[in-house]
XYZ file of C-alpha atoms in Angstrom:
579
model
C -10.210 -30.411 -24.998
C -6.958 -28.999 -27.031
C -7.599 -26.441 -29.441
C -4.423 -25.600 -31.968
C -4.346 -21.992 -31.693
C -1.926 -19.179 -31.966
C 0.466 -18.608 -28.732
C -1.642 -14.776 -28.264
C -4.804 -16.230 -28.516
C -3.335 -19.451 -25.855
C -2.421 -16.713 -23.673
C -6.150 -15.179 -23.812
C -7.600 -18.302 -23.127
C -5.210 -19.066 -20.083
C -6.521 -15.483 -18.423
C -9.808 -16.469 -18.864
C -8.983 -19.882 -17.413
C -7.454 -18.129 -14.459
C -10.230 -15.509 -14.022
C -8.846 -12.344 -15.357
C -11.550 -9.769 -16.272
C -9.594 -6.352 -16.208
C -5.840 -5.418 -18.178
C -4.096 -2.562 -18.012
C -1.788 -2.668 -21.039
C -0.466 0.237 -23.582
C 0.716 -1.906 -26.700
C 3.456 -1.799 -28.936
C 5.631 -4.157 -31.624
C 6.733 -6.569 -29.429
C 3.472 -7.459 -27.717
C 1.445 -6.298 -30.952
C 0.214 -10.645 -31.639
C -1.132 -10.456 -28.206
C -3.029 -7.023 -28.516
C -4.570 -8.679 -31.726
C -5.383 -11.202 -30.127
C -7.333 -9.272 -27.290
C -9.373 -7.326 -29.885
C -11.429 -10.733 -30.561
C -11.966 -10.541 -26.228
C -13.623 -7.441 -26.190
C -16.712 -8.951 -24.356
C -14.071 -10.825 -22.033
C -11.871 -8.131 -20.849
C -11.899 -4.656 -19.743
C -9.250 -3.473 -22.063
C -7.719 -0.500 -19.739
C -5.527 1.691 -21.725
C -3.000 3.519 -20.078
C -0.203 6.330 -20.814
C 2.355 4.870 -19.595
C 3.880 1.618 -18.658
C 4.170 2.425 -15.355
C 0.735 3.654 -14.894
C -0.067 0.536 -15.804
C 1.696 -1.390 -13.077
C 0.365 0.444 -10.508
C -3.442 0.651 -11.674
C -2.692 -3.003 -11.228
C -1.897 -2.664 -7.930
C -4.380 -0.472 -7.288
C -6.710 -3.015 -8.982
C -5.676 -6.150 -6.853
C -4.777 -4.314 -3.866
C -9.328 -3.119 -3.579
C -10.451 -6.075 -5.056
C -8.263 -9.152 -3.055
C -7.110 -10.338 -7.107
C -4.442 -10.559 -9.107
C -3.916 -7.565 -10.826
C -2.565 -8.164 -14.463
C -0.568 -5.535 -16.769
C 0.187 -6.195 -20.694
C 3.163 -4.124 -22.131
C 5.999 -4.221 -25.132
C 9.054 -4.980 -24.720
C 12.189 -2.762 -24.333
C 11.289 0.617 -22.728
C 7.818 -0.900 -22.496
C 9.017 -3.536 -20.138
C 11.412 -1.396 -17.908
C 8.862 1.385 -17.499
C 6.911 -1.336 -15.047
C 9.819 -1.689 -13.093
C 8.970 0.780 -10.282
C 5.223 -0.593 -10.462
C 7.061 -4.401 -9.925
C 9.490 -2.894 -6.937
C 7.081 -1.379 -5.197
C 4.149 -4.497 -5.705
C 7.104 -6.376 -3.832
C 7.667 -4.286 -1.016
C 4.081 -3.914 -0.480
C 3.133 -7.783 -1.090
C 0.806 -7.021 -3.863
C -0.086 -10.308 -6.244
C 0.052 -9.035 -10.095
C 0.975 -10.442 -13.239
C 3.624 -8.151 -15.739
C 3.368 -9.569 -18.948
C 5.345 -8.180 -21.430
C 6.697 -8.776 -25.319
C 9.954 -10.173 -26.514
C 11.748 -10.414 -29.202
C 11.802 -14.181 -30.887
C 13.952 -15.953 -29.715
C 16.518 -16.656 -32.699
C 17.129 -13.188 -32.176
C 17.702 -12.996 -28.144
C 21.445 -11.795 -27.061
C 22.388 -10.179 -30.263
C 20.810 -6.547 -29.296
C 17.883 -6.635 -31.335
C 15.540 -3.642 -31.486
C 14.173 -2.786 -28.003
C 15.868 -5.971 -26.108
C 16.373 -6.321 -22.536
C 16.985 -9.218 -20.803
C 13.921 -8.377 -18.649
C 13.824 -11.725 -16.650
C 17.511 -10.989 -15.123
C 16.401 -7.149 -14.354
C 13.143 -8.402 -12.386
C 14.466 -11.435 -10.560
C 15.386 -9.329 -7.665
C 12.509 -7.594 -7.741
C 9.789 -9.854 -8.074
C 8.552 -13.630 -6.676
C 9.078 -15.340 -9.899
C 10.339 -14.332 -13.155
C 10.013 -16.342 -16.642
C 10.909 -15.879 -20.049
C 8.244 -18.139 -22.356
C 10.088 -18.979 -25.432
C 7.973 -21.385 -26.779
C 3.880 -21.493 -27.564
C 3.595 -25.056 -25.554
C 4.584 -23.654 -22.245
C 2.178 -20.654 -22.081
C -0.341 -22.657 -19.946
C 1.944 -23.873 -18.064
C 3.810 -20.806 -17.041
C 0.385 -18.598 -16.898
C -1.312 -20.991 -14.566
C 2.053 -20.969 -12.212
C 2.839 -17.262 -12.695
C -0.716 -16.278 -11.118
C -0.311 -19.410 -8.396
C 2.893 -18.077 -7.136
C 1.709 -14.357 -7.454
C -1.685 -14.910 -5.134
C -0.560 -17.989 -2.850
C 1.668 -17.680 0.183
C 2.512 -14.058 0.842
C 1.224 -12.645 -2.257
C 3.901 -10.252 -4.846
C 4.631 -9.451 -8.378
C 5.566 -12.358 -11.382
C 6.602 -11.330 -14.481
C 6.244 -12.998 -17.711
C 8.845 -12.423 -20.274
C 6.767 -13.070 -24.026
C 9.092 -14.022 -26.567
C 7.623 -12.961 -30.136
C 7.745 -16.154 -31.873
C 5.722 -17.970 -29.288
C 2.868 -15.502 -29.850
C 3.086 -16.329 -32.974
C 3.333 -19.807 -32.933
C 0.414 -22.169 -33.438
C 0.011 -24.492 -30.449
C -2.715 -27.444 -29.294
C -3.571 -25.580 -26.315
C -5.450 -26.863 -22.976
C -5.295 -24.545 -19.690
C -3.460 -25.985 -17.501
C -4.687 -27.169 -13.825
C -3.011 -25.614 -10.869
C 1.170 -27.029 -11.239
C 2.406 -28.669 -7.751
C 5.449 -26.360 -7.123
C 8.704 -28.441 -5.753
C 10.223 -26.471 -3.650
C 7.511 -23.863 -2.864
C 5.579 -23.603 0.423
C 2.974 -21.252 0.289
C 1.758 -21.308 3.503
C 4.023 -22.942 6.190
C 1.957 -25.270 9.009
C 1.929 -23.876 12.012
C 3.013 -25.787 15.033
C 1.034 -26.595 18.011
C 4.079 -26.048 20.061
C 4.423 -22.693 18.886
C 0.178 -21.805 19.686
C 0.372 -23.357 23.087
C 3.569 -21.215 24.175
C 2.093 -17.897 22.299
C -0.795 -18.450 24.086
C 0.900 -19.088 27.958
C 2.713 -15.512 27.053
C -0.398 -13.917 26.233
C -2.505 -15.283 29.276
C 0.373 -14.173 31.934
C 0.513 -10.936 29.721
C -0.174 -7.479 31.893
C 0.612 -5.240 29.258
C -0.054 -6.527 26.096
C 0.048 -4.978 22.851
C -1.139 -6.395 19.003
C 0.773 -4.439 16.250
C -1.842 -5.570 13.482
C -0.551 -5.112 9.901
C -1.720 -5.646 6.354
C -0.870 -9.199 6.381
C -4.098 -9.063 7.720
C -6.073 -7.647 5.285
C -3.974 -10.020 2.756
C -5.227 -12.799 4.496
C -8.493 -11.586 4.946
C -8.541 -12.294 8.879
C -10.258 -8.873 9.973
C -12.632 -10.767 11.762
C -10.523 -13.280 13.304
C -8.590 -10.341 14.543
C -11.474 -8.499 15.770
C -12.582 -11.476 18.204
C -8.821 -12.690 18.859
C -8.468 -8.742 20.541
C -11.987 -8.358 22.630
C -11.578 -11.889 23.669
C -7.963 -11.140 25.093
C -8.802 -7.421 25.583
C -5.140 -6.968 24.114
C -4.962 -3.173 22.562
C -4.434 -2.551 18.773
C -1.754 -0.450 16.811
C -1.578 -0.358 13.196
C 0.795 -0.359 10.788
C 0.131 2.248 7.707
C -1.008 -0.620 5.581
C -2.765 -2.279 8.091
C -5.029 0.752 9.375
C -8.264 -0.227 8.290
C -7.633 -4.148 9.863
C -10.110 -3.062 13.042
C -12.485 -0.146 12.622
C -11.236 3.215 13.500
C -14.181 3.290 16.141
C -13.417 -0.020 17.706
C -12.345 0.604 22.041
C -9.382 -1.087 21.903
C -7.874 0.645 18.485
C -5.278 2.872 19.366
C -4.179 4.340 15.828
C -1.404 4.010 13.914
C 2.369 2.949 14.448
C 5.451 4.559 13.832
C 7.309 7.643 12.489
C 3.757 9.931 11.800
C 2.182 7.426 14.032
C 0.319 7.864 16.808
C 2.061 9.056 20.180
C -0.136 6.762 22.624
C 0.842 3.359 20.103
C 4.179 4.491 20.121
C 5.101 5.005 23.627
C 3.129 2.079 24.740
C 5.753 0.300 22.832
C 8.100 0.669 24.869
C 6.351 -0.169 28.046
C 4.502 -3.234 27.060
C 5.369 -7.001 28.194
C 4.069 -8.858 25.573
C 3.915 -7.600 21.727
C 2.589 -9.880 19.110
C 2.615 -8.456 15.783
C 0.444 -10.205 13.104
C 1.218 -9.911 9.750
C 3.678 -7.167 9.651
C 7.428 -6.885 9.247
C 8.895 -4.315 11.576
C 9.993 -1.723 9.189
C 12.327 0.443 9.937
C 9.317 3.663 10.216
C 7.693 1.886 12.712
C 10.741 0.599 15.080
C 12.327 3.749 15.000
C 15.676 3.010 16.833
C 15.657 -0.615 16.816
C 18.293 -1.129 19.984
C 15.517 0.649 21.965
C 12.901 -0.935 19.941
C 10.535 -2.629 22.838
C 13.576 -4.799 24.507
C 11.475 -5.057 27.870
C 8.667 -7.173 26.248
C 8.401 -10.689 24.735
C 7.674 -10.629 21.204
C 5.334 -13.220 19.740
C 5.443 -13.074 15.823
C 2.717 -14.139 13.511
C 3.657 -14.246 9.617
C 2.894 -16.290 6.595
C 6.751 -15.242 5.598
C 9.090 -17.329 7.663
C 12.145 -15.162 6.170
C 10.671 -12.056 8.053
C 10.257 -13.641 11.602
C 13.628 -12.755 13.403
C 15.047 -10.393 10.524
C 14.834 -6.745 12.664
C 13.378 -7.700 15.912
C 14.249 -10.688 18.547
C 11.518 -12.891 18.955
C 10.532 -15.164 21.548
C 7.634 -17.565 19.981
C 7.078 -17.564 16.135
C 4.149 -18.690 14.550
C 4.373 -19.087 11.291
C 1.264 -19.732 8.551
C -2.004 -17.983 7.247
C -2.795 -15.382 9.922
C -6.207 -16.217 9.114
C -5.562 -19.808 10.652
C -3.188 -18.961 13.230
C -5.637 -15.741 14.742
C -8.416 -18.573 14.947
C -6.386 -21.031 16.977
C -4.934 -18.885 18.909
C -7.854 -16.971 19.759
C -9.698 -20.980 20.840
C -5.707 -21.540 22.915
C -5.708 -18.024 24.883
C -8.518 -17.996 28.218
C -11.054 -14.762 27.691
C -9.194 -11.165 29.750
C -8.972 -8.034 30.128
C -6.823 -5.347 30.742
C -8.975 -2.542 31.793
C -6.359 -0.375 33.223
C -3.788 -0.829 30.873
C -6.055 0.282 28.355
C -6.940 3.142 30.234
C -3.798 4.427 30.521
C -3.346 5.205 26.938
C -5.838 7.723 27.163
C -3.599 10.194 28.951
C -1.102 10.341 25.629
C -4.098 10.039 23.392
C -5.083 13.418 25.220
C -1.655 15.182 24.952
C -1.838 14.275 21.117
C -5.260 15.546 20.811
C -4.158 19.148 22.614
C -1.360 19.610 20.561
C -1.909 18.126 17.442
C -5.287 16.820 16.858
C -7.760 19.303 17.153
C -5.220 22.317 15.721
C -4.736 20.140 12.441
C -8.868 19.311 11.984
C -10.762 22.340 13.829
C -7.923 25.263 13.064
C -9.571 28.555 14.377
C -7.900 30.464 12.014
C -5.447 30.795 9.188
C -5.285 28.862 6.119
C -6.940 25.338 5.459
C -4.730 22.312 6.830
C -4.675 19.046 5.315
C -5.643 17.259 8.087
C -8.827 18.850 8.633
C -9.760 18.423 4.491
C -9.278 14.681 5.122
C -11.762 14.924 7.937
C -13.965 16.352 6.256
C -13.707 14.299 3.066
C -14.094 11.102 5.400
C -16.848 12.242 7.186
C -18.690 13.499 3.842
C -18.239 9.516 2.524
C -19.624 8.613 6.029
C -16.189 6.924 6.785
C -16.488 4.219 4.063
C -14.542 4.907 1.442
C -11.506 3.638 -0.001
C -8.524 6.076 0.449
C -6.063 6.015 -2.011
C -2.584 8.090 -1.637
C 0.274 9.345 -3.305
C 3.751 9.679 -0.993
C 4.401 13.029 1.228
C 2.897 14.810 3.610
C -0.464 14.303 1.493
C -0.395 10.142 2.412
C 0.278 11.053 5.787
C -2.519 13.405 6.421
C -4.594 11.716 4.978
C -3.779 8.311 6.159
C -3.880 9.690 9.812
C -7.241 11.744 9.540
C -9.245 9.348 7.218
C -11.305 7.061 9.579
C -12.353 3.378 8.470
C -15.118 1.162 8.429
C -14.463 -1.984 6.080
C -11.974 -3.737 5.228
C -9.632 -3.492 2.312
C -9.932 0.459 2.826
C -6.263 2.009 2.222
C -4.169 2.052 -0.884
C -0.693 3.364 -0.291
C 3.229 3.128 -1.173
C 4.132 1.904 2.028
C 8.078 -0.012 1.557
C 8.899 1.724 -1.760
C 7.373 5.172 -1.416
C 6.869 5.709 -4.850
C 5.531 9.225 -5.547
C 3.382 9.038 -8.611
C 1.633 5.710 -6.971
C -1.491 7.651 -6.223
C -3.328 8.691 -9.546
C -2.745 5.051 -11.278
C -3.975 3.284 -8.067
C -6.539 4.857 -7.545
C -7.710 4.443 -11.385
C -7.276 0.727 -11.095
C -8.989 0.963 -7.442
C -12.160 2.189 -9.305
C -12.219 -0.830 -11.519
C -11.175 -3.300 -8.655
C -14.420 -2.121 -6.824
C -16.677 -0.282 -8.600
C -19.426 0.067 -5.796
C -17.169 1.989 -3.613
C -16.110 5.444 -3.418
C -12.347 6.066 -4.281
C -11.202 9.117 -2.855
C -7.310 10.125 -4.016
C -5.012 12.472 -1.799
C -2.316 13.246 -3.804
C 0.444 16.725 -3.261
C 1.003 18.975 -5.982
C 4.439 17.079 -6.724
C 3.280 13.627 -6.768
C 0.193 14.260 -8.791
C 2.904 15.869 -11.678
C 4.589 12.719 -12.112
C 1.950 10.744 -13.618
C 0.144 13.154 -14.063
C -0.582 11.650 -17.804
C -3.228 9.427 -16.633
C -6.192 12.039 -16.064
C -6.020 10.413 -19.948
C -6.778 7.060 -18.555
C -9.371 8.792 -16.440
C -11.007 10.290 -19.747
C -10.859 7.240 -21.650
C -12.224 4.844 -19.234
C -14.692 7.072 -17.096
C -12.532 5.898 -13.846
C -15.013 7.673 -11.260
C -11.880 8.821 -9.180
C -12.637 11.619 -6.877
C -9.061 13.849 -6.420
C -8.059 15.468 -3.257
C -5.038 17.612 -4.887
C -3.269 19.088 -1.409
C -1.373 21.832 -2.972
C 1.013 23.911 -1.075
C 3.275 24.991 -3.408
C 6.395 22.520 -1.990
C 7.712 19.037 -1.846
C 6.209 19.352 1.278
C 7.733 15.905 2.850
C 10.956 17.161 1.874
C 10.621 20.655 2.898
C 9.839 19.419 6.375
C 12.721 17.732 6.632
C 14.828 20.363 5.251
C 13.581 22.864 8.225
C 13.800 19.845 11.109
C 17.296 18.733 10.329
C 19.016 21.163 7.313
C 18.358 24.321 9.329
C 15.264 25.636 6.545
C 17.986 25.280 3.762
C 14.958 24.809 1.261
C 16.637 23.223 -1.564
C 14.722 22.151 -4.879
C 11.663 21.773 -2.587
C 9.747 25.034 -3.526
C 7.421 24.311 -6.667
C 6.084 26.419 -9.552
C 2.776 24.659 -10.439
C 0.440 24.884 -13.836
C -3.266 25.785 -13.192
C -4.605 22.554 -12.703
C -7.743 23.766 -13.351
C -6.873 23.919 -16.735
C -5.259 20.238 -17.011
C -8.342 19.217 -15.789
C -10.711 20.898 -18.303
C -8.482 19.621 -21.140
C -8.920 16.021 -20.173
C -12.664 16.318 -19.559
C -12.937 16.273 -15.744
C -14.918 18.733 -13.699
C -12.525 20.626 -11.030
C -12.917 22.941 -8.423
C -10.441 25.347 -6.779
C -11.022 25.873 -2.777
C -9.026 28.281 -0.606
C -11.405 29.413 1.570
C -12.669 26.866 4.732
C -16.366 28.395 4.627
C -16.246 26.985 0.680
C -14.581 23.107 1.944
C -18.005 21.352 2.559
C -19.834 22.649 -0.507
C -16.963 21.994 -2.707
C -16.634 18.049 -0.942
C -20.083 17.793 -1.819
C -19.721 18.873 -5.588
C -17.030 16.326 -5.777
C -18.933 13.926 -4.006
C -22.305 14.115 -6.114
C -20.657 14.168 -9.936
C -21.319 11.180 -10.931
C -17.452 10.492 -12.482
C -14.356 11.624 -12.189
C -13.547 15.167 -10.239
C -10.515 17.080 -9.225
C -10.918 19.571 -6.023
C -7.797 21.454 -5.662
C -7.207 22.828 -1.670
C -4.520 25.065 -1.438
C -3.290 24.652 2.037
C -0.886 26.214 4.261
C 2.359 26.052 2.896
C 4.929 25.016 5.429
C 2.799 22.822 7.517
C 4.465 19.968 9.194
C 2.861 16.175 9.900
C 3.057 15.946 13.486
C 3.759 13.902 15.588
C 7.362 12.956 14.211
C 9.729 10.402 15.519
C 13.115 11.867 14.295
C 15.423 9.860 12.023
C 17.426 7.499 14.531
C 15.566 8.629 17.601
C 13.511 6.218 19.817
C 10.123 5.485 18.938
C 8.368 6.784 21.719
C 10.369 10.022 21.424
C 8.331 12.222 19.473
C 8.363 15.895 18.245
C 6.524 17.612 19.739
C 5.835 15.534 22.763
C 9.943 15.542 23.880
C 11.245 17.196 27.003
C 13.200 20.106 25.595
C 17.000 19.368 26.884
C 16.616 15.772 24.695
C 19.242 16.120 22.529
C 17.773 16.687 18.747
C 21.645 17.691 17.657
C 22.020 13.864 18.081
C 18.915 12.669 15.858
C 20.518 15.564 13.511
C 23.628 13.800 13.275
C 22.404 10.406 13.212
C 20.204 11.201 10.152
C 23.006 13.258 8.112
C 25.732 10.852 8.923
């Protein structure tokens, strides 16, 4: 039944129609109607305010990315707008479904450089799945009920709405509108029968095969049609960084993570399998390494929801496009039960060398100062392997990502394609609201944690239970690495003077702890562990320690530091990377 209404309180009602029950907003003139508006919803909404617009997009992110929702922010226009644009970028790299709605100036007065214009729609288009400018109060149902179809349906990303003022103001006989049909659009492609049978005659004649498993996954919500696809085939698992908690980290025939800070026994394997099907992943360039090396002595079977990403880096032999959900199921009823007992096995000779060298010096050191692979260890083991791990970009989201062990699903929050330092504090915040009966742990490097470091506010204001693991070793340590590995320890803008946390901390409310010493690290995990909101426990770690393994910069996936024979030639992977 219509209901004439002002275009704000239209767009309220079209949220509610779609679901929404958490925004992350920070308001201003051109969005003011609409934050009117949502002080009548007060009962309907958590009303999440931020400190900045691009806190905003990414507690979104963070948001949708625990929860399997769309995550929705609500900013001004202007500087308002543009501030989400890293938030949008990296939602699209990372295939994460949220809604950017943000004010406008009326419409009379778009083009003629009215206070805090942009043309917002034309800067997101790249960036984003679908971008809209709503200029008038009768199409807000419309566009609301597509924007959030197009965000969550297919393979899921960012839409922005572009507000115009005078349709917030504008009354309107409003309805929510039922789901559009979208000409054109084709969420989820059919897959062909063709395309199961001949994945599935590779994969029964397979010797060595390998699964790369990737987030697509966890998008799809197909862990457990993974899970019997593998010990039905007895294929072995690698996982991309996003896709790491797709198959327990306990599961037999889990072999760790892919690519540059990957796992050596993944990596090499590789290179020496005959059949790789990767599900739900899209052969970045950190996991290929060198892609004219990149596994040319196996047939690649690709499953993806994206059709555009089957065939764009790697050759492949039999695509399969659709839901991996669907496609994991059929193929797993197509392929005959198998296994592959000694190719298995013989991953456990490189899983040994990595252990040795790497392993148990980065999460039992003897001596010296704490590591931060051993406090993410520890951390994991104190949550008893369940939480969610959220992570900032460096050598802290690589750590941690690598020495973190998961259970359930849905258990990794990361900047994977964009790498966008500052990710980590936001995320997690909105992580906390996506689900609140979890644990959200946040590792996060003295640099990243600086440069948002204005949402321990949103952490006051909204009792966001976030538990922070700040890694602090006095360097952009990601950078620093590289700097000694390939710019001969020419440590440029990488050392950091750092304010006392402690103190930041106390001035926003939250209970911190400083640890240095590793007889201190389990009491202090527990402290963090047991307050009952938000805490910050601050590890100073040693300074110039490097995330091993490495695959160099243009170097072969399965050659990594430190695992190389010494005469390969790293003057090459020197010049590769420079030039």
């Amino acid at each position: 039944m219509k209901k004439r209404i002002t275009g704000a309180e239209a767009l309220m009602q079209a949220l509610i129609h779609e679901g929404v029950t958490t925004i992350f907003g920070y308001p201003g003139g051109g969005i003011m109607p609409v934050f009117d508006a949502l002080y009548d919803h007060r009962e309907d909404f958590r009303q999440v305010l931020v400190r900045h617009e691009q806190g905003a997009a990414h507690a979104a992110q963070g948001y949708a990315r625990s929860s399997g929702q769309v995550g929705v922010c609500l900013v001004t226009s202007g500087p308002g707008a543009t501030n989400t644009i890293t938030g949008i970028s990296d939602a699209m790299l990372d295939s994460t479904p949220i809604v950017v709605i943000s004010g406008q100036v009326g419409a009379a007065a778009l083009g003629t450089d009215a206070f805090q214009e942009v043309d917002f729609v034309c800067i997101t288009q790249p960036i984003c799945k679908w971008s809209y400018q709503i200029r008038r109060a009768e199409d807000i149902a419309w566009a609301v009920a597509r924007a959030f179809y197009i965000a969550a349906n297919g393979r899921p990303g960012p839409v922005v709405l572009d507000f115009a003022k005078n349709a917030q103001t504008t009354m309107v006989d409003f309805e929510p509108a039922s789901l559009p049909i979208q000409r054109g659009f084709i969420p989820v492609p059919q897959p062909s029968d063709d395309a199961i049978r001949r994945a599935a005659a590779l994969i029964d004649n397979a010797e060595r095969p390998l699964l790369l498993a990737g987030q697509g996954i966890e998008l799809a919500g197909a862990q457990e049609e993974l899970k019997q696809f593998v010990e039905k085939t007895g294929i072995p698992v690698g996982c991309t960084l996003l896709g790491l908690s797709t198959l327990p980290s306990g599961h037999p025939l889990r072999q760790g993570m892919l690519g540059m800070h990957g796992n050596l026994a993944p990596n090499v394997k590789t290179n020496e399998c005959d059949v790789l099907i990767a599900v739900g992943m899209r052969f970045d360039d950190r996991v290929t390494g060198r892609l004219a090396t990149y596994a040319r002595q196996a047939k690649v079977i690709h499953l993806d929801i994206d059709p555009s990403e089957i065939g764009k880096n790697v050759p492949v032999d039999v695509a399969v496009t659709g839901d991996c959900k669907e496609t994991l199921a059929r193929l797993t009823k197509a392929v005959h039960p198998a296994e592959h007992k000694e190719w298995v096995e013989s991953f456990a000779i490189y899983h040994t060398m990595e252990d040795e060298r790497v392993v148990r010096p980065a999460i039992h050191p003897a001596e010296g100062p704490l590591k931060m692979g051993e406090v993410a260890r520890r951390v994991s083991e104190a949550t008893a392997d369940s939480a969610i791990l959220v992570t900032d970009v460096g050598q802290n989201q690589m750590m941690s990502a690598r020495y973190f062990r998961y259970t359930r699903p849905r258990s990794i929050i990361t900047s994977g394609g964009l790498g966008t330092m500052g990710f980590g504090l936001p995320a997690a915040i909105g992580a906390t609201f996506g689900a609140p009966e979890r644990t959200v742990c946040l590792f996060v490097g003295d640099g990243g944690i600086q440069m948002n470091l204005q949402e321990l506010g949103t952490i006051m204001e909204s009792g966001a239970p976030v538990k922070i693991i700040l890694l602090n070793n006095n360097y952009l340590g990601n950078v620093r690495q590289w700097q000694e590995l390939f710019f001969n320890h020419r440590y440029s803008c990488t050392p950091m003077m750092n304010p006392n946390y402690e103190l930041i901390a106390s001035a926003y409310g939250i209970p911190s702890r400083t640890v240095a010493a590793r007889a201190d690290l389990d009491d202090a995990i527990h402290e963090m562990l047991t307050s009952s909101g938000a805490f910050l426990l601050q590890v100073a770690v040693e300074e110039e320690e490097n995330v091993m393994p490495m695959t160099p910069p243009g170097a072969d996936v399965d050659h990594m530091l430190p695992f190389i024979d010494s005469s390969t030639p790293t003057e090459q992977w020197k010049s590769t990377f420079i030039h």
